[in-house]
Coordinates of C-alpha atoms in Angstrom, one line a residue:
X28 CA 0.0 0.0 0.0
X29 CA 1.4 3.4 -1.1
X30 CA 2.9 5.4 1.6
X31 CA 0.1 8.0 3.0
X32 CA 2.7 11.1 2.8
X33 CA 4.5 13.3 0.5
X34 CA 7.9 11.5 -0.8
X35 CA 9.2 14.0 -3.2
X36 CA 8.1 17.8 -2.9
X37 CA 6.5 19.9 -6.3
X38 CA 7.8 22.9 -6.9
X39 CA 5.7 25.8 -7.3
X40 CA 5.0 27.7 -10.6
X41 CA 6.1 32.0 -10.6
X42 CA 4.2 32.7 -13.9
X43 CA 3.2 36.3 -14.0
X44 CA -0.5 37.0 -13.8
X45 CA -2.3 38.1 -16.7
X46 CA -5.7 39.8 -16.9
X47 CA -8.6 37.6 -18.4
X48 CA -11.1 38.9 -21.3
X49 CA -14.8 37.3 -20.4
X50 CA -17.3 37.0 -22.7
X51 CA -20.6 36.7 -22.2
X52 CA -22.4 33.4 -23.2
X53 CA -26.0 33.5 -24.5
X54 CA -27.7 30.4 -23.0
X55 CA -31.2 30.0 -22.1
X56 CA -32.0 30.7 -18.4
X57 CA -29.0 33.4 -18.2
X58 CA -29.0 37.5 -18.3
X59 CA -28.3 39.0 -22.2
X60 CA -25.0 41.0 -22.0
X61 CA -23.3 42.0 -24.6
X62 CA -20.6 43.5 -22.7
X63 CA -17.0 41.9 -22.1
X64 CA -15.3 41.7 -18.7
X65 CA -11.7 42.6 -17.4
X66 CA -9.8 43.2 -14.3
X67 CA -11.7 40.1 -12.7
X68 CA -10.3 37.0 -13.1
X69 CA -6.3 37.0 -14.3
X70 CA -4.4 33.5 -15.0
X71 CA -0.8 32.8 -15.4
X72 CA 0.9 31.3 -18.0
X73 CA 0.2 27.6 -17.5
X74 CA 3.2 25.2 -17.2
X75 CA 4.1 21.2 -17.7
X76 CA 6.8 19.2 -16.8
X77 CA 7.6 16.3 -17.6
X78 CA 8.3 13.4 -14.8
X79 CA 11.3 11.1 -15.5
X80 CA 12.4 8.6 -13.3
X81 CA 15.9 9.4 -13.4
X82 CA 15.0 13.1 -11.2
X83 CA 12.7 11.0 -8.9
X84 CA 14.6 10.7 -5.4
X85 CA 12.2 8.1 -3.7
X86 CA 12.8 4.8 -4.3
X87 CA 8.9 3.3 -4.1
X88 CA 8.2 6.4 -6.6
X89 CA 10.9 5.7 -9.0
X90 CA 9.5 2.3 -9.3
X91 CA 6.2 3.0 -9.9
X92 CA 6.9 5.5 -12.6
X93 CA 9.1 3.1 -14.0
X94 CA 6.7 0.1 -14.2
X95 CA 3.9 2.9 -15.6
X96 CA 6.8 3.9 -18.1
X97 CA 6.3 0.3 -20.5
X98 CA 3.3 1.9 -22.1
X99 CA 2.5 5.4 -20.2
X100 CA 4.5 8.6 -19.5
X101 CA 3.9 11.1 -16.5
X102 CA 3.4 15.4 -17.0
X103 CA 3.2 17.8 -14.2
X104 CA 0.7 20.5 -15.5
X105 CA 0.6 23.8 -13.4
X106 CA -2.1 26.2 -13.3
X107 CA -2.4 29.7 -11.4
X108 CA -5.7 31.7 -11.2
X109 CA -6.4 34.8 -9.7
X110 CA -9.8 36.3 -8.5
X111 CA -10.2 39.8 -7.8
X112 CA -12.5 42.0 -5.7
X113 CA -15.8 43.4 -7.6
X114 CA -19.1 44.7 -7.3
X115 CA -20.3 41.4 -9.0
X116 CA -20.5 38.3 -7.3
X117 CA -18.3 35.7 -8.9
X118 CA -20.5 33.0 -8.7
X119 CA -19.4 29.8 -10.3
X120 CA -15.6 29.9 -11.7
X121 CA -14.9 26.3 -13.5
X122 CA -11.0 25.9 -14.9
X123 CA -10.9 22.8 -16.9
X124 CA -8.2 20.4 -18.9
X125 CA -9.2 19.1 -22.5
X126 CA -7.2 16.3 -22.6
X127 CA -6.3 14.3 -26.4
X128 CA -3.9 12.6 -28.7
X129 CA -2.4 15.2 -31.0
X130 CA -2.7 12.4 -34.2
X131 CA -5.9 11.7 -33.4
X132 CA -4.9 7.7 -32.9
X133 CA -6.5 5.0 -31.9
X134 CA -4.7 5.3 -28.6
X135 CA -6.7 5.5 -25.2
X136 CA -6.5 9.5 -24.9
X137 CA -4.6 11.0 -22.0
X138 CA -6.3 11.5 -18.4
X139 CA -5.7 13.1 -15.1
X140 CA -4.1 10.7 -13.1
X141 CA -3.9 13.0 -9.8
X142 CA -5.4 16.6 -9.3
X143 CA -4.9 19.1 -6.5
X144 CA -6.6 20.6 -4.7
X145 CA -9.3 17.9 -5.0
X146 CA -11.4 20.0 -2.5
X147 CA -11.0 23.1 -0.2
X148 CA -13.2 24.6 2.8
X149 CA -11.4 27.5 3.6
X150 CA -10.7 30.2 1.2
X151 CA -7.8 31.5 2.2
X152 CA -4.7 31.4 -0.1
X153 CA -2.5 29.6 1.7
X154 CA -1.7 26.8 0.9
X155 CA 1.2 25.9 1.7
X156 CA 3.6 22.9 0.4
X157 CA 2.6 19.9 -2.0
X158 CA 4.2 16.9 -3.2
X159 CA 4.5 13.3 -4.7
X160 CA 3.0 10.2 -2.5
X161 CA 4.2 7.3 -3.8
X162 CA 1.8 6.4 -6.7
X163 CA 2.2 9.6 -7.8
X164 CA -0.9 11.8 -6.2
X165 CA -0.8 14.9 -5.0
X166 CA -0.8 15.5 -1.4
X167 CA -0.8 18.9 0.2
X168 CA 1.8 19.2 3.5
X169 CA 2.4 21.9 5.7
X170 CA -0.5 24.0 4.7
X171 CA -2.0 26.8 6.8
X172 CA -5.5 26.8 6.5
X173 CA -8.3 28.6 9.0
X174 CA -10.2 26.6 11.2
X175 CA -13.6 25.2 9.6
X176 CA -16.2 22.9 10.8
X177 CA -16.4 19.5 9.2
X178 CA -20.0 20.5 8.1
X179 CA -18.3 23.5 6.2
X180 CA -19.5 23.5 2.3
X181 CA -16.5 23.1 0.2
X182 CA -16.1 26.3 -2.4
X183 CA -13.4 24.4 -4.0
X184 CA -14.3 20.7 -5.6
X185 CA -11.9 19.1 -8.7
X186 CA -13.5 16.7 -10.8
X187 CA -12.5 14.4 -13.5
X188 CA -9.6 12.0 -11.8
X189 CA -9.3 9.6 -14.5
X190 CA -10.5 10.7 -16.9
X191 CA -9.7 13.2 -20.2
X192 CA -11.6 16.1 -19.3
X193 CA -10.8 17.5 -15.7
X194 CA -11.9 20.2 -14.0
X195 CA -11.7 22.4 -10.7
X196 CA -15.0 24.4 -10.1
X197 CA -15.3 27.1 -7.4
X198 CA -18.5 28.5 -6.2
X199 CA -18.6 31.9 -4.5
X200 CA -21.1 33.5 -2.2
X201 CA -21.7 37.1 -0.1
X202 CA -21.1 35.4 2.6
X203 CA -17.4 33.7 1.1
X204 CA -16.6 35.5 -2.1
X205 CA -13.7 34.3 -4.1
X206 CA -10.6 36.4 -3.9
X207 CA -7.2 35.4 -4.0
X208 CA -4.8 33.1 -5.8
X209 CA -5.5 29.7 -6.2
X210 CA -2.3 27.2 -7.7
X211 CA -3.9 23.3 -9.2
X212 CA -1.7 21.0 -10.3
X213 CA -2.6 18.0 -12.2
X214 CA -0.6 14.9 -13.1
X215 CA -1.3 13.9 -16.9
X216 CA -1.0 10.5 -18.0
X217 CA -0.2 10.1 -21.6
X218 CA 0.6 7.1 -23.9
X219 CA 4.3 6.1 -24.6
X220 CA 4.7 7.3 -27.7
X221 CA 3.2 10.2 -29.6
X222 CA 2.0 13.9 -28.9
X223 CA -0.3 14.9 -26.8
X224 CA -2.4 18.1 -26.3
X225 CA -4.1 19.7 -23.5
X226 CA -6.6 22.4 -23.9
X227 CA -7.4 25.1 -20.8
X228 CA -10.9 26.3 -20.8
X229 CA -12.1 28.8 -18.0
X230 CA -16.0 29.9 -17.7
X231 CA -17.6 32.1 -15.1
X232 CA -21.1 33.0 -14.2
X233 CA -21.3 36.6 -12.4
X234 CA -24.3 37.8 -10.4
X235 CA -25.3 41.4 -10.6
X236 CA -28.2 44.1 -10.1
X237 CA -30.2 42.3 -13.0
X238 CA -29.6 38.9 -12.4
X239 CA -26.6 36.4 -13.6
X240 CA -24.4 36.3 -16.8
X241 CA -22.2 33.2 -17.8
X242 CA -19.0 34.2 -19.8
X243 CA -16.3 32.2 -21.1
X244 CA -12.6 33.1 -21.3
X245 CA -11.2 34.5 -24.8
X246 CA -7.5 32.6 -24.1
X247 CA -4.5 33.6 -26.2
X248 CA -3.4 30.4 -27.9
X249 CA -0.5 30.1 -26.1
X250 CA -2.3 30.2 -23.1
X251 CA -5.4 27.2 -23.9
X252 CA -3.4 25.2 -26.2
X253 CA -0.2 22.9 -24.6
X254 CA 1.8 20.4 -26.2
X255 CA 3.9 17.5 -24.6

């Protein structure tokens, strides 16, 4: 059974912050806008690195990944969003991975085989050290976090472990809107051989005088579209 604490610690991505453009999404059920958003949401650069055996310092994690490595290959992807203070209520914020084959072959397509956080109660920035166990999940370590009751409804829930599409989806309220900087981290499982392409999406629904408006993110390329 895999050890039940961090083995090898994750370091933490520095990419600058850069403002988001929303746009508003006409769906039925949701307030007409025609108006784009700034200077609420901001996202930095997203990273990936690869995880090779060779830089793995724990023995029982080396092994695994090396065992995985007949027909899979690990990536590290890091993500960094930003939520700033408005008049609006940020309601629902959902950051999502698109995960595929770049050939488009027959191959199973890639999944996320760890994310992180998988769910918070507090929303309070700091979070403080993660890392590898040793089947290669993320655990958080050292973190400061304020005191919440167990009955506490999370504002912070990923989804999608396993699976090609993952997400993280945060829900805001008066009483706990989201502010702050929020790092996830997911762990990519990819076949062997072959390219493979994850796509960021990022969607918000924001609550104001007249009621609520669903946007999605315009992304630079470079930004929504990674390669690895």
């Amino acid at each position: 059974m895999p050890r039940d604490y961090v083995v090898q610690e994750i370091p933490q991505p520095t990419a600058a912050l850069e403002d988001v453009v929303l746009t508003p999404r006409l769906e039925l059920g949701g307030q007409v806008s025609s108006e784009k958003l700034t200077g609420i949401i901001s996202l930095g650069r997203p990273q990936y690195i690869p995880i090779r055996p060779r830089e793995i310092k724990d023995e029982e994690l080396r092994q695994f990944i090396e065992h995985e490595a007949r027909t899979s290959r690990f990536v590290l992807i890091q993500i960094v969003a930003s939520f700033h203070p408005t008049p609006q209520l940020i309601e629902k914020v959902v950051v999502g991975l698109s995960l595929s084959n770049v050939d488009g072959n027959s191959k199973p397509p890639p999944i996320a085989w760890s994310l992180w956080p998988t769910k918070m109660t507090s929303t309070s920035s700091s979070t403080g050290k993660i890392g590898f166990k040793a089947d290669l999940r993320i655990l958080s370590y050292e973190a400061t976090q304020e005191s919440q009751s167990s009955l506490d409804r999370p504002f912070l829930v990923a989804v999608g472990e396993r699976e090609s599409d993952p997400e993280w989806q945060f829900t805001g309220s008066k009483q706990r809107p989201l502010v702050g900087i929020y790092p996830m981290s997911a762990v990519i499982q990819a076949p062997i051989s072959g390219r493979a392409r994850a796509g960021l999406l990022l969607a918000a629904t924001l609550r104001g005088r007249l009621g609520f408006v669903r946007y999605r993110a315009d992304l630079a390329h470079d930004y929504s579209h990674l390669e690895f």
